[in-house]
PDB file of C-alpha atoms in Angstrom:
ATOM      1  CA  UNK A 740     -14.760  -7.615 -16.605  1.00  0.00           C
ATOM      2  CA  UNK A 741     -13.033  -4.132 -16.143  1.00  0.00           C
ATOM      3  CA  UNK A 742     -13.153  -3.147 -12.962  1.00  0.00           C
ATOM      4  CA  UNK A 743     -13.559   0.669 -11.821  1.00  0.00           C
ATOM      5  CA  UNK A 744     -10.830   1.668  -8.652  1.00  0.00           C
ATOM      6  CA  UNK A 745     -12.126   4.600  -6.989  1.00  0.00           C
ATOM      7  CA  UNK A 746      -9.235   6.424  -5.182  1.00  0.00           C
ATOM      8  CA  UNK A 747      -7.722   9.526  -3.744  1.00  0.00           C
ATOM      9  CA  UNK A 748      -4.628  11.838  -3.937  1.00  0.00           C
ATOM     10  CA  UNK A 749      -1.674   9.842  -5.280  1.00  0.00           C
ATOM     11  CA  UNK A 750       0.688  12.050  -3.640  1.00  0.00           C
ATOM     12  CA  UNK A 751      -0.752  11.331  -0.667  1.00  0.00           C
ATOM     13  CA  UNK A 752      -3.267   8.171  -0.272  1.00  0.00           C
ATOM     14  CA  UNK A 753      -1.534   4.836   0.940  1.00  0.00           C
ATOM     15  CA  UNK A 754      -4.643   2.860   1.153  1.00  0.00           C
ATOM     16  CA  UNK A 755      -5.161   3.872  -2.637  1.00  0.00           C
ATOM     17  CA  UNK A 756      -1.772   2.703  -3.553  1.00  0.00           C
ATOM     18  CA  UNK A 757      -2.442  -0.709  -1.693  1.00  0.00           C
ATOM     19  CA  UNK A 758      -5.251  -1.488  -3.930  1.00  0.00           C
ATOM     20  CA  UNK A 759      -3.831  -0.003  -7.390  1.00  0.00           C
ATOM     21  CA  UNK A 760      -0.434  -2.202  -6.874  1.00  0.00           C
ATOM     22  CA  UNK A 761      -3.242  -5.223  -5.928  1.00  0.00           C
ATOM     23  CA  UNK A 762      -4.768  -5.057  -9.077  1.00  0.00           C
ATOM     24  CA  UNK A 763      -1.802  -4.262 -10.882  1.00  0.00           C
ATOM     25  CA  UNK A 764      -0.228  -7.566  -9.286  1.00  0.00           C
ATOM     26  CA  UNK A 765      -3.322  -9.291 -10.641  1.00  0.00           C
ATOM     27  CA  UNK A 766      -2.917  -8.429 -14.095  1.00  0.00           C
ATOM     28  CA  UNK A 767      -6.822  -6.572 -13.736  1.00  0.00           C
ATOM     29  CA  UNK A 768      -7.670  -4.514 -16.500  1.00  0.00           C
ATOM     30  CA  UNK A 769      -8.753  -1.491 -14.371  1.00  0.00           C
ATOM     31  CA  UNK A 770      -9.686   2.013 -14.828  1.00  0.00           C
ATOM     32  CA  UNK A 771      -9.321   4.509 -11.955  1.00  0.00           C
ATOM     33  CA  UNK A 772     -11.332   7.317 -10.718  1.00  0.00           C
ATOM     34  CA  UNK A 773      -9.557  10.168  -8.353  1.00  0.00           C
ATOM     35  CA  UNK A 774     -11.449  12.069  -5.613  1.00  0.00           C
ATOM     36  CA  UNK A 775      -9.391  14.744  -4.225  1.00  0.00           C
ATOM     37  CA  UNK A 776      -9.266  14.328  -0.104  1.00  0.00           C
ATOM     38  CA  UNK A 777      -9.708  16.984   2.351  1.00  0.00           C
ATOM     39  CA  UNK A 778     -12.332  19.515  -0.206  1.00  0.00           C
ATOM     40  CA  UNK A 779     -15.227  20.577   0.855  1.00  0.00           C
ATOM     41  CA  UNK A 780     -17.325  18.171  -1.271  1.00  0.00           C
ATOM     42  CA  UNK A 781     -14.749  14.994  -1.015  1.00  0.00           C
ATOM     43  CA  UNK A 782     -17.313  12.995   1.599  1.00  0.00           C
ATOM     44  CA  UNK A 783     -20.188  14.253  -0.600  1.00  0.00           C
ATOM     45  CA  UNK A 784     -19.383  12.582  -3.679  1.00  0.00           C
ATOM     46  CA  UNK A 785     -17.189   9.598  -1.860  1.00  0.00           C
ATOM     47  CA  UNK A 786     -20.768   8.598  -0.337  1.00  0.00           C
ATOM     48  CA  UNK A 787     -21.954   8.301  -3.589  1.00  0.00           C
ATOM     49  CA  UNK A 788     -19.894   5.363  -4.189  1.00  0.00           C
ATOM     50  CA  UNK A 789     -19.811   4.031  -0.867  1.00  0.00           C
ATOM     51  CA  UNK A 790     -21.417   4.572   3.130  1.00  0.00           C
ATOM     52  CA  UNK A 791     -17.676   4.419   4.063  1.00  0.00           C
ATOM     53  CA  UNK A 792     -16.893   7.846   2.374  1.00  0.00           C
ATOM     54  CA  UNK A 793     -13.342   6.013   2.302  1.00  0.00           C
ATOM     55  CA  UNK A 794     -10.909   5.151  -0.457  1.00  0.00           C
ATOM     56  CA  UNK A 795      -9.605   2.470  -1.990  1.00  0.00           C
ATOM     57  CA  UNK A 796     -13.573   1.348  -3.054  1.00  0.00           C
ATOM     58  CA  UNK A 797     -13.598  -1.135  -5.708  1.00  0.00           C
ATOM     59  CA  UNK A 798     -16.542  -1.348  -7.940  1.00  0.00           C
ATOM     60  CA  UNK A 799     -17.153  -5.077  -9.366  1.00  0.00           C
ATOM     61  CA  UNK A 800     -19.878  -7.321 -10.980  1.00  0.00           C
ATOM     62  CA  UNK A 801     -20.379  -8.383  -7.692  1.00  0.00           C
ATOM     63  CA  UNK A 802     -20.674  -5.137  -5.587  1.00  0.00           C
ATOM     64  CA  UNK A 803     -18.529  -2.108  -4.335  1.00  0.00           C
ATOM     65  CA  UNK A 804     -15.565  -3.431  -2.317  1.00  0.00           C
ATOM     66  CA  UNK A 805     -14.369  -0.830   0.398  1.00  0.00           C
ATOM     67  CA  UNK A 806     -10.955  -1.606   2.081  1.00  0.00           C
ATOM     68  CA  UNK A 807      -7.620  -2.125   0.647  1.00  0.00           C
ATOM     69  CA  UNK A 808      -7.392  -6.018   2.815  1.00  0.00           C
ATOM     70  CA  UNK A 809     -10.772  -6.911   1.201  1.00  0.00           C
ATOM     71  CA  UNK A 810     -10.064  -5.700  -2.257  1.00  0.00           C
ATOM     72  CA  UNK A 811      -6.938  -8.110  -1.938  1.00  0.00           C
ATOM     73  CA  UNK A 812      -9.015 -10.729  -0.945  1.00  0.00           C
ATOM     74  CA  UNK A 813     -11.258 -10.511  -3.543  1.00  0.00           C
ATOM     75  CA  UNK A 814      -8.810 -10.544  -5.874  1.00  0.00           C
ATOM     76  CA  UNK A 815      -6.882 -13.549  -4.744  1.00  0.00           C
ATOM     77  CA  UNK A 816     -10.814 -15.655  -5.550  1.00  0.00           C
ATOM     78  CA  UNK A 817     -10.387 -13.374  -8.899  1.00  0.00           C
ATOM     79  CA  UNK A 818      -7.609 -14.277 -10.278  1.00  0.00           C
ATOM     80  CA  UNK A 819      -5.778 -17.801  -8.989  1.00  0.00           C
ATOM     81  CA  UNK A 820      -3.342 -17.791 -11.597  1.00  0.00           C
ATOM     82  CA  UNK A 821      -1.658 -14.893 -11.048  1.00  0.00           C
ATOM     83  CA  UNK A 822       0.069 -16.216  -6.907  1.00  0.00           C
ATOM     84  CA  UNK A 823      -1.145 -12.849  -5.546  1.00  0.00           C
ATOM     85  CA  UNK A 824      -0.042 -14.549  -2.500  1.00  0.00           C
ATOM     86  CA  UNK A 825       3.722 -16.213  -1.922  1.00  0.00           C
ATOM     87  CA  UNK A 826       2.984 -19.987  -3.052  1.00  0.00           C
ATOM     88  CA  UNK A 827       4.111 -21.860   0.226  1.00  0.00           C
ATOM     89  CA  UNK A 828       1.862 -22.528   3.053  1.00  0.00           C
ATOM     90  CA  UNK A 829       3.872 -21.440   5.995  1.00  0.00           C
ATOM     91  CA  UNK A 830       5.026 -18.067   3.687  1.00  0.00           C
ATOM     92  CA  UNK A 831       1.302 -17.503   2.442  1.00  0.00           C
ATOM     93  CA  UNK A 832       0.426 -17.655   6.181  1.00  0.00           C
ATOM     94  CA  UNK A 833       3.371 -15.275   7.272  1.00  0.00           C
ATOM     95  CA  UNK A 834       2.226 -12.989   4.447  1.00  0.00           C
ATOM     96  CA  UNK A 835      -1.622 -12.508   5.426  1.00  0.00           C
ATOM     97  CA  UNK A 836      -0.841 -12.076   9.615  1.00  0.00           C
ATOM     98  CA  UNK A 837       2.362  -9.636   8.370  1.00  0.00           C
ATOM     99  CA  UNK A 838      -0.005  -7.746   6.423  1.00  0.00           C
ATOM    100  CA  UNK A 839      -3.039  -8.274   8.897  1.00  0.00           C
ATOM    101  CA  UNK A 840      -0.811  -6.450  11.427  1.00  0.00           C
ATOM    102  CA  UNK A 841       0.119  -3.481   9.685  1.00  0.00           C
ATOM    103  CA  UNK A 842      -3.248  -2.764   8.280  1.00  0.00           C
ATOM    104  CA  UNK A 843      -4.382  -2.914  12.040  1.00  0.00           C
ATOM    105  CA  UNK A 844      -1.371  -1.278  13.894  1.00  0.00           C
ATOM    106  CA  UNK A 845       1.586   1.045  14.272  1.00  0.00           C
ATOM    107  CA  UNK A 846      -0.751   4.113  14.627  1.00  0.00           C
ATOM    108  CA  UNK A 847       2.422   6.109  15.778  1.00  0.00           C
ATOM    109  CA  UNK A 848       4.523   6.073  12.724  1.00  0.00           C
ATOM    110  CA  UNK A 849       0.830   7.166  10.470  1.00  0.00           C
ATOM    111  CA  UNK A 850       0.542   9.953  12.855  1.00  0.00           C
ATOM    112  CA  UNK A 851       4.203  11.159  13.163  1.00  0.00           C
ATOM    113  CA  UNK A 852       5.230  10.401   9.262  1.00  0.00           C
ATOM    114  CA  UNK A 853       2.591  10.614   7.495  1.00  0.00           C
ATOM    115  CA  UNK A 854       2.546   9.742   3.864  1.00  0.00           C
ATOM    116  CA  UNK A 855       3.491  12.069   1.481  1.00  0.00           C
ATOM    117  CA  UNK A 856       5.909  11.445  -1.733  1.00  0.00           C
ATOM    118  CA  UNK A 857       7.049  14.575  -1.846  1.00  0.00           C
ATOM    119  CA  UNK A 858       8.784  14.412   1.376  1.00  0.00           C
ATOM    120  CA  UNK A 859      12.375  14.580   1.773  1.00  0.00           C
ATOM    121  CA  UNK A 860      12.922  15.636   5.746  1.00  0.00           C
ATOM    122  CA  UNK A 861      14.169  13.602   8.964  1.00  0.00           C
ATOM    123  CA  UNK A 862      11.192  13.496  11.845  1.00  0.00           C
ATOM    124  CA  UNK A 863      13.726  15.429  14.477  1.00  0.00           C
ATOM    125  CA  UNK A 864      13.315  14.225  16.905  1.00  0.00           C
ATOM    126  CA  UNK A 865      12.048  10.734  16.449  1.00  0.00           C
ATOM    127  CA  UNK A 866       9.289  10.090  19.082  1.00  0.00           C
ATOM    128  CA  UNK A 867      10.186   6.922  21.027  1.00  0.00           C
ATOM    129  CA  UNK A 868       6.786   5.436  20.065  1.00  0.00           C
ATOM    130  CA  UNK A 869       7.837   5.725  16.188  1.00  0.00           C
ATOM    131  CA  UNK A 870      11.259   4.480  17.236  1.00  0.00           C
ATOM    132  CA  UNK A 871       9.577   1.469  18.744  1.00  0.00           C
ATOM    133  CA  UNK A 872       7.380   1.010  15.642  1.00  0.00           C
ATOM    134  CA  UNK A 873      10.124   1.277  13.283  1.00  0.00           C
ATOM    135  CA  UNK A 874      11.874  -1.629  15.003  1.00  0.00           C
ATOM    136  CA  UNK A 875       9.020  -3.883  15.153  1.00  0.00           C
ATOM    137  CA  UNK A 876       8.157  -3.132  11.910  1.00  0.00           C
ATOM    138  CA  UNK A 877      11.569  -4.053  10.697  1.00  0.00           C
ATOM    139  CA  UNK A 878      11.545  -7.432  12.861  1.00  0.00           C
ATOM    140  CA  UNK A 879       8.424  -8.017  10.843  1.00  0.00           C
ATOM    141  CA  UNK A 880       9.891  -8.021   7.568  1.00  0.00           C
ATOM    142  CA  UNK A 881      12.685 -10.078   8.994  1.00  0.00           C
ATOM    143  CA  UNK A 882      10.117 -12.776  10.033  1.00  0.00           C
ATOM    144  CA  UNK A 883       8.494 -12.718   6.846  1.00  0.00           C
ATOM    145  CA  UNK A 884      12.409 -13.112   4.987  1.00  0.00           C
ATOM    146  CA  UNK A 885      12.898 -16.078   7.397  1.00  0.00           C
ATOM    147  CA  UNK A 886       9.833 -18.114   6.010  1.00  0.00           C
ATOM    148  CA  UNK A 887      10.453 -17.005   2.443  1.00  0.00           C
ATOM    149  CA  UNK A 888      10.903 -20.035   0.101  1.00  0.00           C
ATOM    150  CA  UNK A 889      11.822 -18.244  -2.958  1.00  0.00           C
ATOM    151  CA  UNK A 890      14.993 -15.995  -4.182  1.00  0.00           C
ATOM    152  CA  UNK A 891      14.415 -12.586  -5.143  1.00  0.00           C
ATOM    153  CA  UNK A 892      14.662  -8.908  -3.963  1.00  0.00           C
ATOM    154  CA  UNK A 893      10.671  -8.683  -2.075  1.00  0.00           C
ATOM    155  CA  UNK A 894       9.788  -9.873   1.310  1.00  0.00           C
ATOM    156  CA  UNK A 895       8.832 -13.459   0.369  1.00  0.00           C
ATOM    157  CA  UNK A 896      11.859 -13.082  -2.822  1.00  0.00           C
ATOM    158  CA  UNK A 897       8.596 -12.618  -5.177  1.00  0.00           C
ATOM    159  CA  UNK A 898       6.647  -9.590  -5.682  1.00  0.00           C
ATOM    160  CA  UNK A 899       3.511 -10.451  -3.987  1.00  0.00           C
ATOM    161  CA  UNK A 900       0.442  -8.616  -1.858  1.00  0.00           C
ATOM    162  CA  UNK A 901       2.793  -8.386   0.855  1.00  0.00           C
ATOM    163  CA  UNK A 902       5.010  -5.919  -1.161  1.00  0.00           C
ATOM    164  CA  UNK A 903       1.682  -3.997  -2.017  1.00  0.00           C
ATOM    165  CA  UNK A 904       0.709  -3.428   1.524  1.00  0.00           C
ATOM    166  CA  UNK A 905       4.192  -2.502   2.786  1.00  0.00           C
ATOM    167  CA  UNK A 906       5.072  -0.341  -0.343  1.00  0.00           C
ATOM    168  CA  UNK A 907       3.558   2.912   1.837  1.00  0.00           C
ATOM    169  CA  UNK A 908       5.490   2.101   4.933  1.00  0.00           C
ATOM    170  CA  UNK A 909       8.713   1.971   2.598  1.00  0.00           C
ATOM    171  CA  UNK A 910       7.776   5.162   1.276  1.00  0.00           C
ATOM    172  CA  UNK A 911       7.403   6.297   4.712  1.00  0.00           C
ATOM    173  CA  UNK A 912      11.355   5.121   6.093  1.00  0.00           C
ATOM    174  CA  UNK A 913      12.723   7.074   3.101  1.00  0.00           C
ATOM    175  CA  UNK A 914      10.698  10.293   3.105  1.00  0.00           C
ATOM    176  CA  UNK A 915      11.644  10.504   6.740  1.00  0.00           C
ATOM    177  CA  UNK A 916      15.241   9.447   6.095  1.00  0.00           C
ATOM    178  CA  UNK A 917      15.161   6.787   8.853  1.00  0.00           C
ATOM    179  CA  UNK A 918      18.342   4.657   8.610  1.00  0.00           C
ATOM    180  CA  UNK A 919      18.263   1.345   7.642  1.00  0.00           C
ATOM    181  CA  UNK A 920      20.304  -2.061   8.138  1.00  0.00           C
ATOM    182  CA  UNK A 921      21.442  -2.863   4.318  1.00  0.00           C
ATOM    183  CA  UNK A 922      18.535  -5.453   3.789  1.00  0.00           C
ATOM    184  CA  UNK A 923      15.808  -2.964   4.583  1.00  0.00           C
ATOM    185  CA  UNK A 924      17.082  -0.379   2.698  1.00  0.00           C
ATOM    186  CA  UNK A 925      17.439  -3.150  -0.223  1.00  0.00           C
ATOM    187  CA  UNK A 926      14.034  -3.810   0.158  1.00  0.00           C
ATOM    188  CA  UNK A 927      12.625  -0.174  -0.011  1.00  0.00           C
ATOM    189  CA  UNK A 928      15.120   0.158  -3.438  1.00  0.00           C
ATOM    190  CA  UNK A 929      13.333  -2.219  -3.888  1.00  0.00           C
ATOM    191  CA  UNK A 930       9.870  -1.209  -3.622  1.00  0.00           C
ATOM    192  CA  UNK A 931      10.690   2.110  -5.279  1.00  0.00           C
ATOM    193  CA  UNK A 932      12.309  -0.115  -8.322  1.00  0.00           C
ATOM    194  CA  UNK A 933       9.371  -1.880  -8.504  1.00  0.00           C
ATOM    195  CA  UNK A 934       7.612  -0.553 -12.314  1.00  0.00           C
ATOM    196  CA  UNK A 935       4.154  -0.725 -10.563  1.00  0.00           C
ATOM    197  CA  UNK A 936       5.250   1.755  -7.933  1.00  0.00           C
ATOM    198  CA  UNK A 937       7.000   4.047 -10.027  1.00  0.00           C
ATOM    199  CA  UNK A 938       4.133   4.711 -11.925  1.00  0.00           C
ATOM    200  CA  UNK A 939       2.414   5.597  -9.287  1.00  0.00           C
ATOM    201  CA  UNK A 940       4.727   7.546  -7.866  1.00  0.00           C
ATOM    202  CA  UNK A 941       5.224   9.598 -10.998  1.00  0.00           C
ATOM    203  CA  UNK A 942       1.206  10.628 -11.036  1.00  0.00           C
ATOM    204  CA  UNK A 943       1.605  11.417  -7.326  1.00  0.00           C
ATOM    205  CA  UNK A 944       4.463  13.545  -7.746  1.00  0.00           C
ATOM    206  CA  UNK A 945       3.126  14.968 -10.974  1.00  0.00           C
ATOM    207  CA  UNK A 946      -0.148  16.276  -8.796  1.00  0.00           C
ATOM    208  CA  UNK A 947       1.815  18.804  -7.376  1.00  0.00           C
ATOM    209  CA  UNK A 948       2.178  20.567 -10.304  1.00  0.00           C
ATOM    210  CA  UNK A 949      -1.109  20.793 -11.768  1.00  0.00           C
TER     211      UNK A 949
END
């Protein structure tokens, strides 16, 4: 089945990218529908697809899927093959609570930095709650590193769901130019290496100019 990704702004929407670098990690043949954000008719015809008025929504044989976590989860049952998730058990665990966590949390760095690819400025001054945010965040990478079984430049050494859901918070810590031990910043090169998420980035950035 193709399956029909409803998102919004690529420049802009980091739940969108979560669920176009899912089903591009699940090898999904996809086609993609864009809703501008913040118009005067964007909840209008968002509620036509969906009582959230949200985006990512994923439309399947089974039902519209609203929520970037869910649409992963979906996909994992999808598509078995394709180790969506890192293979160990106490990595695949790490993975899910890592990017349970973030999907739930650090409300201070989406309010201070938000997301935006076009951004190239420092947040001067840093508010203490994004400094404490930043470091916790980083500390959760490390803990997902320390579990990793595999070799290889993501957070569990293979690209994996965990990589999709971070991807905007990389984004983030180089728009803002926050400075980075060497391993984090070789893990946003890496995200921003990643052929997935420089597609993506090149529609975003390409939005500005239409």
């Amino acid at each position: 089945m193709s399956y029909h990704l409803i998102i919004g702004d690529k420049l802009y929407s980091s739940w969108s990218l979560r669920g176009a670098l899912a089903l591009e990690l699940a090898g999904a043949t996809y086609t993609e529908e864009l809703i501008k954000l913040n118009q005067p008719d964007t909840r209008e015809r968002l509620l036509k697809h969906s009582p959230t008025a949200k985006v990512p929504l994923l439309k399947t044989e089974h039902g519209t899927i609203a929520d970037s976590l869910a649409i992963a989860e979906y996909l994992v049952e999808r598509f078995p093959n394709a180790n969506l998730w890192p293979k160990d058990i106490a990595a695949r665990a790490q993975a899910r609570s890592a990017c349970a966590q973030m999907h739930s949390g650090f409300f201070a760095m989406r309010g201070n930095m938000p997301f935006d690819l076009s951004h190239d400025a420092p947040l001067s001054p840093m508010p203490p709650e994004v400094t404490v945010e930043v470091e916790r965040m980083l500390a959760l990478w490390a803990e997902c590193r320390a579990v990793a079984t595999e070799t290889g430049p993501f957070l569990f050494g293979s690209v994996s769901l965990a990589d999709a859901f971070f991807a905007p918070i990389a984004v983030r810590l180089r728009t803002y130019q926050v400075a980075l031990p060497a391993v984090d910043a070789a893990y946003v090169e890496a995200i921003y290496q990643w052929p997935a998420f420089k597609a993506w980035q090149k529609a975003g950035l390409e939005e500005i100019v239409r």
